[in-house]
mmCIF file with all atom_site columns, C-alpha atoms and ligand atoms in Angstrom:
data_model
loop_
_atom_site.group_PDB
_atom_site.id
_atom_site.type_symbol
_atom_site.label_atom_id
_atom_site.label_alt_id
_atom_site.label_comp_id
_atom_site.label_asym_id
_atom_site.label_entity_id
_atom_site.label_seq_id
_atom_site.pdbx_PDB_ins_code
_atom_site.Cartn_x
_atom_site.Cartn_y
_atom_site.Cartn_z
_atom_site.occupancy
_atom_site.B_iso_or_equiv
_atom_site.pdbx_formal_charge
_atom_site.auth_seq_id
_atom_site.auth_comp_id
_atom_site.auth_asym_id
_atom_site.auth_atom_id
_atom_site.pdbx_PDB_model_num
ATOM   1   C  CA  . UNK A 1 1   ? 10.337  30.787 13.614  1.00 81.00 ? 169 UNK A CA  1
ATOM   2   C  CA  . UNK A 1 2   ? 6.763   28.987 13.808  1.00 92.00 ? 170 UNK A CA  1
ATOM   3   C  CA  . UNK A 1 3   ? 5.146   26.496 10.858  1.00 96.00 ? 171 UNK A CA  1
ATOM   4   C  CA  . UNK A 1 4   ? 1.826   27.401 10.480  1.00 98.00 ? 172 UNK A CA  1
ATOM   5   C  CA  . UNK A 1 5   ? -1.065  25.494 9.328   1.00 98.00 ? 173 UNK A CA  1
ATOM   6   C  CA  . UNK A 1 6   ? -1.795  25.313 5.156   1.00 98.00 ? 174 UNK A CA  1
ATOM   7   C  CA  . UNK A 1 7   ? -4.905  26.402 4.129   1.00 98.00 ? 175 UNK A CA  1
ATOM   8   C  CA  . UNK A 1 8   ? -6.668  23.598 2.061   1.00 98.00 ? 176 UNK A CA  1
ATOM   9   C  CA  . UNK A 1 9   ? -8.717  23.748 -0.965  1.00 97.00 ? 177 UNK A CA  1
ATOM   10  C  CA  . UNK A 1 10  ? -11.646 24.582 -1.323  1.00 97.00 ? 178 UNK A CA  1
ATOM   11  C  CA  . UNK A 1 11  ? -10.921 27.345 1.717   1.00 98.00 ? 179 UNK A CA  1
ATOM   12  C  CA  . UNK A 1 12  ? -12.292 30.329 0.189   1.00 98.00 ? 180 UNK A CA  1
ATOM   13  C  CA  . UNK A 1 13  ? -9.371  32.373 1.284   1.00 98.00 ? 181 UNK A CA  1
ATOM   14  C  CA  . UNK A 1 14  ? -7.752  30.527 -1.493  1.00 98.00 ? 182 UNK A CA  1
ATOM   15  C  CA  . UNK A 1 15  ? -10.053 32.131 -4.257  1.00 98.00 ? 183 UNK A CA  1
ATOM   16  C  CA  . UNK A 1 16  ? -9.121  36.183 -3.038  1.00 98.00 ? 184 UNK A CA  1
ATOM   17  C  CA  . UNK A 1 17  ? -7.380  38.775 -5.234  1.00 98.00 ? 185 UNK A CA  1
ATOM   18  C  CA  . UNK A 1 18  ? -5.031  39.502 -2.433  1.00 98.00 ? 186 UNK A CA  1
ATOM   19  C  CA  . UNK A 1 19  ? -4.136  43.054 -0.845  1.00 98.00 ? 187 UNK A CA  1
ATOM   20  C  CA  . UNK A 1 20  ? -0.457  44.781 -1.756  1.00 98.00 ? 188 UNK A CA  1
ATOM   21  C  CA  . UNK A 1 21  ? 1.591   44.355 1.181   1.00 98.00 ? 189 UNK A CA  1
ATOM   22  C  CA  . UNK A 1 22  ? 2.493   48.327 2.348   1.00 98.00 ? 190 UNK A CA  1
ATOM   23  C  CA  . UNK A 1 23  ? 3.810   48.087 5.676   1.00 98.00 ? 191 UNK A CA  1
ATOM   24  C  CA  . UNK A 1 24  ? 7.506   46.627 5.645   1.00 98.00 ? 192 UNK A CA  1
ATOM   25  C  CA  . UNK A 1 25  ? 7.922   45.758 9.522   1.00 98.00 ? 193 UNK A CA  1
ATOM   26  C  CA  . UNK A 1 26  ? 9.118   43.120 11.667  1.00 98.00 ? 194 UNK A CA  1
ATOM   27  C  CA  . UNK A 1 27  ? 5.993   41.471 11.421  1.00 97.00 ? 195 UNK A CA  1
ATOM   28  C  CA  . UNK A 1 28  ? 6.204   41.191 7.776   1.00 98.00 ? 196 UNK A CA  1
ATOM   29  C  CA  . UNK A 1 29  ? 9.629   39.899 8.083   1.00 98.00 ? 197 UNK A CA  1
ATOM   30  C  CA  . UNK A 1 30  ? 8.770   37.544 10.514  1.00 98.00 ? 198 UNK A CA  1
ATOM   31  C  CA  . UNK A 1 31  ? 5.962   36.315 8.178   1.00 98.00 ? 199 UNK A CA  1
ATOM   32  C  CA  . UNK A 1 32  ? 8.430   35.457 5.971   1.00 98.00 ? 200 UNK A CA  1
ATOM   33  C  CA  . UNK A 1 33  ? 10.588  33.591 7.523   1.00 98.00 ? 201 UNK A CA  1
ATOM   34  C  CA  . UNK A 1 34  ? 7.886   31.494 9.067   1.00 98.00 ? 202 UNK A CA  1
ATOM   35  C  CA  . UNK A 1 35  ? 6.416   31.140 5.579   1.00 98.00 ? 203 UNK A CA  1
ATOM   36  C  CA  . UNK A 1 36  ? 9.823   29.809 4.023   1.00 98.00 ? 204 UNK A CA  1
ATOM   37  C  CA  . UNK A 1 37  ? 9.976   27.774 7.269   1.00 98.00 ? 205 UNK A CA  1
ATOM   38  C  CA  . UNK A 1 38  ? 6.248   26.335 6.820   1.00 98.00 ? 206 UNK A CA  1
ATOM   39  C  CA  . UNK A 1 39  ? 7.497   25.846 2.843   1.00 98.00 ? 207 UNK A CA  1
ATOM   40  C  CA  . UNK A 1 40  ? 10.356  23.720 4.077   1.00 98.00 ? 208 UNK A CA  1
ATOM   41  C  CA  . UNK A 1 41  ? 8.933   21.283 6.813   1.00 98.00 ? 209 UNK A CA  1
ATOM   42  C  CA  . UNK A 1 42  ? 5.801   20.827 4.335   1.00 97.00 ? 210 UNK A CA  1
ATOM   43  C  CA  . UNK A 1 43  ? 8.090   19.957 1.883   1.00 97.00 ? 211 UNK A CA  1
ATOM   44  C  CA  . UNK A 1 44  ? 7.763   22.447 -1.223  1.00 97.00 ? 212 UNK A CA  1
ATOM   45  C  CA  . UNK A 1 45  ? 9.446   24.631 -3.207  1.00 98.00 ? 213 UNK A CA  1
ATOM   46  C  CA  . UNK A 1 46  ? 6.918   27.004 -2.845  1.00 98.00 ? 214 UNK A CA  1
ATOM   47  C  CA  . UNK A 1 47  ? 4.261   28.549 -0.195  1.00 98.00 ? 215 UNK A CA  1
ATOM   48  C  CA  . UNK A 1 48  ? 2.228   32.274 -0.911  1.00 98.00 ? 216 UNK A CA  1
ATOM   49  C  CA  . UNK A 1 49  ? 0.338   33.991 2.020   1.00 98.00 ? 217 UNK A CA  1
ATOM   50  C  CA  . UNK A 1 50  ? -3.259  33.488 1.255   1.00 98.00 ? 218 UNK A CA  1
ATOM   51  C  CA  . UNK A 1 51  ? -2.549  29.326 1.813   1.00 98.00 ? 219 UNK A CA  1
ATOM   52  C  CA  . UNK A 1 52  ? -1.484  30.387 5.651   1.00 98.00 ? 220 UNK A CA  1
ATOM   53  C  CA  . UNK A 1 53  ? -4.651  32.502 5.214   1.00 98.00 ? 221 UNK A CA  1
ATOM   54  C  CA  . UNK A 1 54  ? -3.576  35.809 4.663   1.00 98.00 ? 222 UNK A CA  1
ATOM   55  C  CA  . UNK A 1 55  ? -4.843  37.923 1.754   1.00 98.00 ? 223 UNK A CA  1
ATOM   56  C  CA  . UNK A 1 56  ? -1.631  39.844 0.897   1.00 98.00 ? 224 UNK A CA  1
ATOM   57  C  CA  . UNK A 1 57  ? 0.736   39.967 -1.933  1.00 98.00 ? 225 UNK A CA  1
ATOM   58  C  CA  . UNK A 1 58  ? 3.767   37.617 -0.666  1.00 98.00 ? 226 UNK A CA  1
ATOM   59  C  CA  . UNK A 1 59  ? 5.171   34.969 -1.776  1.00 99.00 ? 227 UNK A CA  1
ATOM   60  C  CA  . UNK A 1 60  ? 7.833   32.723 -0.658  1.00 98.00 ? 228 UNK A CA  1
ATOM   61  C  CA  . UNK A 1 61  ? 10.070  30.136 -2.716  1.00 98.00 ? 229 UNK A CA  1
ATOM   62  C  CA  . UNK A 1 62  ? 13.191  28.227 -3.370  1.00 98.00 ? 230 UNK A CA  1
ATOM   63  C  CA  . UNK A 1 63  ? 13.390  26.266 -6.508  1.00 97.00 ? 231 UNK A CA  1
ATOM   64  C  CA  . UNK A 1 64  ? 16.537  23.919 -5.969  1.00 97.00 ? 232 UNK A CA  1
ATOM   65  C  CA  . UNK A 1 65  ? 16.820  23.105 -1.800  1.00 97.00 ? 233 UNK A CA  1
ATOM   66  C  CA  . UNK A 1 66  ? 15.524  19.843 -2.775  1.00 96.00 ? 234 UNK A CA  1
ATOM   67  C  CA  . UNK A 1 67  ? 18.552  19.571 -4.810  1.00 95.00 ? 235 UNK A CA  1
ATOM   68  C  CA  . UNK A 1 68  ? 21.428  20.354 -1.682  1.00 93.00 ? 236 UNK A CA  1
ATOM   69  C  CA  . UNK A 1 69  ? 21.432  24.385 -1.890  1.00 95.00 ? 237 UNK A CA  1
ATOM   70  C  CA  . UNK A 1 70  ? 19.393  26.409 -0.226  1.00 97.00 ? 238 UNK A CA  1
ATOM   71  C  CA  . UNK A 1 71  ? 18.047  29.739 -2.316  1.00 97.00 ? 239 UNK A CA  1
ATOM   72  C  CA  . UNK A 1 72  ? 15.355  31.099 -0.123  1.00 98.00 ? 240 UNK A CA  1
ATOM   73  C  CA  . UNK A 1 73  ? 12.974  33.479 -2.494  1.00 98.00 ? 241 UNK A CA  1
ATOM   74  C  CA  . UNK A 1 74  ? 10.822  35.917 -0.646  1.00 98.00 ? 242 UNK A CA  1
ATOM   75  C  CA  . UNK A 1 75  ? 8.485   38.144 -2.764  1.00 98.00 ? 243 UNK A CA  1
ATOM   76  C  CA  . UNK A 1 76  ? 6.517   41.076 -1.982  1.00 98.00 ? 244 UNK A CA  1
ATOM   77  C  CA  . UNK A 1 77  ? 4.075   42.555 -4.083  1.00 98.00 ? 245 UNK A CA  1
ATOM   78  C  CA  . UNK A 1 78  ? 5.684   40.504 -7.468  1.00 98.00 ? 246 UNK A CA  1
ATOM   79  C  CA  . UNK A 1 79  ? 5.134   41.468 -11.392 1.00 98.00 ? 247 UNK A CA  1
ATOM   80  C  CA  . UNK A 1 80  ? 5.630   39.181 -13.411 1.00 98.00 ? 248 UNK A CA  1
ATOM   81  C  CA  . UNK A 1 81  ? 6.442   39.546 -17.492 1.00 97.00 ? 249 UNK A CA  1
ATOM   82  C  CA  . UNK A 1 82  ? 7.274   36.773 -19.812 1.00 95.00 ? 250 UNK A CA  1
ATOM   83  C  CA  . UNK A 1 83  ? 10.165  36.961 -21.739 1.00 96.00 ? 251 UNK A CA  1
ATOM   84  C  CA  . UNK A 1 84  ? 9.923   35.031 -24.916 1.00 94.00 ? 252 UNK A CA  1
ATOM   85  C  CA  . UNK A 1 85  ? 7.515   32.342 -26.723 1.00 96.00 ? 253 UNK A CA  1
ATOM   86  C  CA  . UNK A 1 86  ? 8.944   29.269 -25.399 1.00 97.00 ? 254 UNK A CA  1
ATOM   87  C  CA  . UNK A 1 87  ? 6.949   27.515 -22.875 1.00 97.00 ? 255 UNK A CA  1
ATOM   88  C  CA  . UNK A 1 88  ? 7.706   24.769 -20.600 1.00 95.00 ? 256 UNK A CA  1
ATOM   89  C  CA  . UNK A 1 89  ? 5.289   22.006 -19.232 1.00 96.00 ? 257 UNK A CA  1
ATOM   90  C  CA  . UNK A 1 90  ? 6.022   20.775 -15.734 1.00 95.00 ? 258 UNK A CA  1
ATOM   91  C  CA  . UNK A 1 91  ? 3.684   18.704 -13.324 1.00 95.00 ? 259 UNK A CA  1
ATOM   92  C  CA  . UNK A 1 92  ? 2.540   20.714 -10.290 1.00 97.00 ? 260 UNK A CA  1
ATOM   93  C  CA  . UNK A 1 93  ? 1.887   20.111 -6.993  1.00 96.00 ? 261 UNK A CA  1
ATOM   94  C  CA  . UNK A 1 94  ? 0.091   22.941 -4.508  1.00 98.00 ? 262 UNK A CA  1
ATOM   95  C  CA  . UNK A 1 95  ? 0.486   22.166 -0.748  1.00 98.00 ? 263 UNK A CA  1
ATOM   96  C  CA  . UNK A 1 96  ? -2.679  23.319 -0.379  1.00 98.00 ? 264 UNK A CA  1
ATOM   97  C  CA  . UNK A 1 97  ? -4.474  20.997 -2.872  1.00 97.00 ? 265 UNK A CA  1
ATOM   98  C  CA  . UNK A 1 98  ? -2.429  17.499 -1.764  1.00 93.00 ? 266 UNK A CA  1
ATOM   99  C  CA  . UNK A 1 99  ? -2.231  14.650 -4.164  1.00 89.00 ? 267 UNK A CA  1
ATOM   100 C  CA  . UNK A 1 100 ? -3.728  16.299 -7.638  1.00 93.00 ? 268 UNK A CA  1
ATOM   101 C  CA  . UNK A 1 101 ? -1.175  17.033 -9.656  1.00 94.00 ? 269 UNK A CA  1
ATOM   102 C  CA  . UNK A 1 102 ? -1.337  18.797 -13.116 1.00 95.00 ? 270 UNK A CA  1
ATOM   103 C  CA  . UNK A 1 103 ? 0.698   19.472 -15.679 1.00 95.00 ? 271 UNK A CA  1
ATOM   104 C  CA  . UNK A 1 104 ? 0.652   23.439 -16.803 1.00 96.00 ? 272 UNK A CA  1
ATOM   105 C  CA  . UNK A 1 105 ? 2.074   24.675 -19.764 1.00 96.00 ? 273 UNK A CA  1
ATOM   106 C  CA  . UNK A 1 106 ? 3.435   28.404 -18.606 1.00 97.00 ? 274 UNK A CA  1
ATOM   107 C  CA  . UNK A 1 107 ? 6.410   30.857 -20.380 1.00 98.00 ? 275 UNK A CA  1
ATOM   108 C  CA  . UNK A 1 108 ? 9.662   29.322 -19.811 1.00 98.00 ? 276 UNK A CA  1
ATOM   109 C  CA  . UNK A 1 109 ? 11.389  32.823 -19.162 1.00 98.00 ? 277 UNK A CA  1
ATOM   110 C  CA  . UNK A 1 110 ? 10.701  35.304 -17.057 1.00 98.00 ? 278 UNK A CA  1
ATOM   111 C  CA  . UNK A 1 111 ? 11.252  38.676 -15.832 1.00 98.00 ? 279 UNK A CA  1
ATOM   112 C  CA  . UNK A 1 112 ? 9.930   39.224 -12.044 1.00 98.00 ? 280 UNK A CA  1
ATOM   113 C  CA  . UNK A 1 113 ? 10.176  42.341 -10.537 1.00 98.00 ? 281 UNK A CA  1
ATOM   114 C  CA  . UNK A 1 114 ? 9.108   42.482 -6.756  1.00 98.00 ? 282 UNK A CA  1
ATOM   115 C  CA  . UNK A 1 115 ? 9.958   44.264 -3.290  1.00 98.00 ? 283 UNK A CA  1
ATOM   116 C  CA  . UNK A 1 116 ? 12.481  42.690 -0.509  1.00 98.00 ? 284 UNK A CA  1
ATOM   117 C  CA  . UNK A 1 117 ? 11.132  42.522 2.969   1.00 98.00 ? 285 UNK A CA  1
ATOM   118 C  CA  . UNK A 1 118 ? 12.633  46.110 3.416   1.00 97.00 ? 286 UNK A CA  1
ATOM   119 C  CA  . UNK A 1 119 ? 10.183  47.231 0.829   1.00 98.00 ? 287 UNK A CA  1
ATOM   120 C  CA  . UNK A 1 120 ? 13.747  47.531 -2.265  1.00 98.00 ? 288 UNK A CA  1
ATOM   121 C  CA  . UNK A 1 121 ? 13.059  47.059 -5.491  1.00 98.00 ? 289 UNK A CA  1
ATOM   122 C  CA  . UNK A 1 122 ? 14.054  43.775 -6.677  1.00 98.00 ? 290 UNK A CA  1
ATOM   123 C  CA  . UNK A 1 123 ? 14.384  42.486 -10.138 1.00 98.00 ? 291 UNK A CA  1
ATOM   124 C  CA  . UNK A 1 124 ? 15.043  38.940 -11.253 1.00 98.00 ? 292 UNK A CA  1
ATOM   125 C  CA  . UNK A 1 125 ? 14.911  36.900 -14.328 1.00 98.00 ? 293 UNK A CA  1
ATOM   126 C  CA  . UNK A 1 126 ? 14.173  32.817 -13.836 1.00 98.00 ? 294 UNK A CA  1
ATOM   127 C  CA  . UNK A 1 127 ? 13.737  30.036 -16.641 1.00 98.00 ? 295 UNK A CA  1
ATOM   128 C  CA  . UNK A 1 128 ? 12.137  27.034 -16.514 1.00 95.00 ? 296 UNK A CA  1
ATOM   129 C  CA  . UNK A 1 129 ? 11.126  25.077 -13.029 1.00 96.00 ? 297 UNK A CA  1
ATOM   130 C  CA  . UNK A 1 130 ? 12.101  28.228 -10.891 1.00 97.00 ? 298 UNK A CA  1
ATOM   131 C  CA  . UNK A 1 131 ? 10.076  30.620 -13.400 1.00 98.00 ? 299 UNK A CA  1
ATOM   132 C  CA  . UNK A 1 132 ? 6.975   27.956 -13.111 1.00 98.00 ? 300 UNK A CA  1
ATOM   133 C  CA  . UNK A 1 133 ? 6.728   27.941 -9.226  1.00 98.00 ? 301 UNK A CA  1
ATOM   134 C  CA  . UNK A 1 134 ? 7.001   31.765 -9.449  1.00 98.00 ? 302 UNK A CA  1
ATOM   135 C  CA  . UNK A 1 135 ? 4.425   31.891 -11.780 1.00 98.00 ? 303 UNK A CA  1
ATOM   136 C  CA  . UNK A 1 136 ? 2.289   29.021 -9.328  1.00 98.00 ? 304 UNK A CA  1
ATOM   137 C  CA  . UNK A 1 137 ? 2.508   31.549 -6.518  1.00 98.00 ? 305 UNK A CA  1
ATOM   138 C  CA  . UNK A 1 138 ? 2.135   34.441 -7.871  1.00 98.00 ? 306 UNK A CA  1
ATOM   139 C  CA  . UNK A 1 139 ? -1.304  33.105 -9.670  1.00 98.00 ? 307 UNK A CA  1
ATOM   140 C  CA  . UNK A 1 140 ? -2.041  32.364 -5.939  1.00 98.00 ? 308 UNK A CA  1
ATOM   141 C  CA  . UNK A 1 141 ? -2.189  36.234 -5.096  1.00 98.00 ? 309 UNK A CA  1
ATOM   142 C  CA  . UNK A 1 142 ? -4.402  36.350 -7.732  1.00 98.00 ? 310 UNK A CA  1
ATOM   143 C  CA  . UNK A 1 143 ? -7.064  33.923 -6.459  1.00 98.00 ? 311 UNK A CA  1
ATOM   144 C  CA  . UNK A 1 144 ? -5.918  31.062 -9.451  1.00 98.00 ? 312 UNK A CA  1
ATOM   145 C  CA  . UNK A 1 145 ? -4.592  27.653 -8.348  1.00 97.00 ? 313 UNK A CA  1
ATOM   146 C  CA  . UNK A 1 146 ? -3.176  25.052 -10.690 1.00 97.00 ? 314 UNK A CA  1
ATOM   147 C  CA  . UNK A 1 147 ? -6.228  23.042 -10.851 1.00 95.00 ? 315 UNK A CA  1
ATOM   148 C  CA  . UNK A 1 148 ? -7.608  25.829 -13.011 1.00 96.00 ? 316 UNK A CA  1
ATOM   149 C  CA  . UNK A 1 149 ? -5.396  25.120 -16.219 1.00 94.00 ? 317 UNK A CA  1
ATOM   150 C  CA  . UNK A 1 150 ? -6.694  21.077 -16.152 1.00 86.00 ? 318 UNK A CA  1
ATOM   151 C  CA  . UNK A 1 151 ? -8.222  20.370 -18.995 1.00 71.00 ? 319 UNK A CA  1
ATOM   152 C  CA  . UNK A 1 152 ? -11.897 20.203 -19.198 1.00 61.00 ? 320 UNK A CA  1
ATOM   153 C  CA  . UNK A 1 153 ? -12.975 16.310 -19.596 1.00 60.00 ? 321 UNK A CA  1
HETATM 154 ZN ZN1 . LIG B 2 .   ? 0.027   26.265 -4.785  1.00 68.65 ? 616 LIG B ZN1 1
#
């Protein structure tokens, strides 16, 4: 396993729609660990591929390692849905945009569906902080960063 260097804002690889992911190989697992690796030593709780410069839909993340345990998260290709009204506001922080945090108001519930590094379906449901940094990375396949929901001055 490797860390690799975080792409910083305003690196324009940070502002792609990224690619599905459709090979499921050793490289792509390898990716992944490196990612969650590169997620640790940073420290977050969260890391997607375009902020190690790669265009493609993968994310990695665990929402509680902070905490003691370990639950490693890796993503491919996610969907999310939200599942409810309720919302939850949280201050975040994006390792590739250091020292601006912002609070974001996002669905407190969701439903995730996504593909395992073996390209199987996977389907999970996550509330509160682990649905937010879901919903962080997954708006990073999608060219959005957390800056984006600031409110105007
Ligand atoms: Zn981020």
């Amino acid at each position: 396993m490797a860390c690799l260097p975080i792409r910083k804002h305003p690196d324009p690889v940070l502002r792609k729609v990224c690619d599905p992911v459709t090979r499921f190989d050793g490289k792509l697992q390898a990716l992944a660990q490196d990612m969650l690796q590169t997620m640790y030593d940073a420290p977050g709780r969260g890391l997607a591929a375009p902020q190690v410069g790669l265009p493609v839909r993968l994310f990695v993340m665990d929402a509680t390692w902070k905490e003691g345990a370990r639950t490693p998260l890796v993503c491919v290709n996610p969907a999310i849905t939200a599942l409810g009204k309720d919302t939850h506001a949280r201050e975040e922080r994006c390792l590739s945009i250091p020292d601006r945090p912002v609070t974001v108001t996002r669905p407190a519930r969701i439903l995730m569906r996504y593909q395992d590094t073996a390209a199987r379906a996977q389907e999970v449901e996550l509330t509160r902080d682990a649905a937010a940094i879901a919903q962080h990375e997954a708006d990073h396949l999608d060219g959005r960063l957390c800056i984006d929901y600031a409110e105007a001055p």
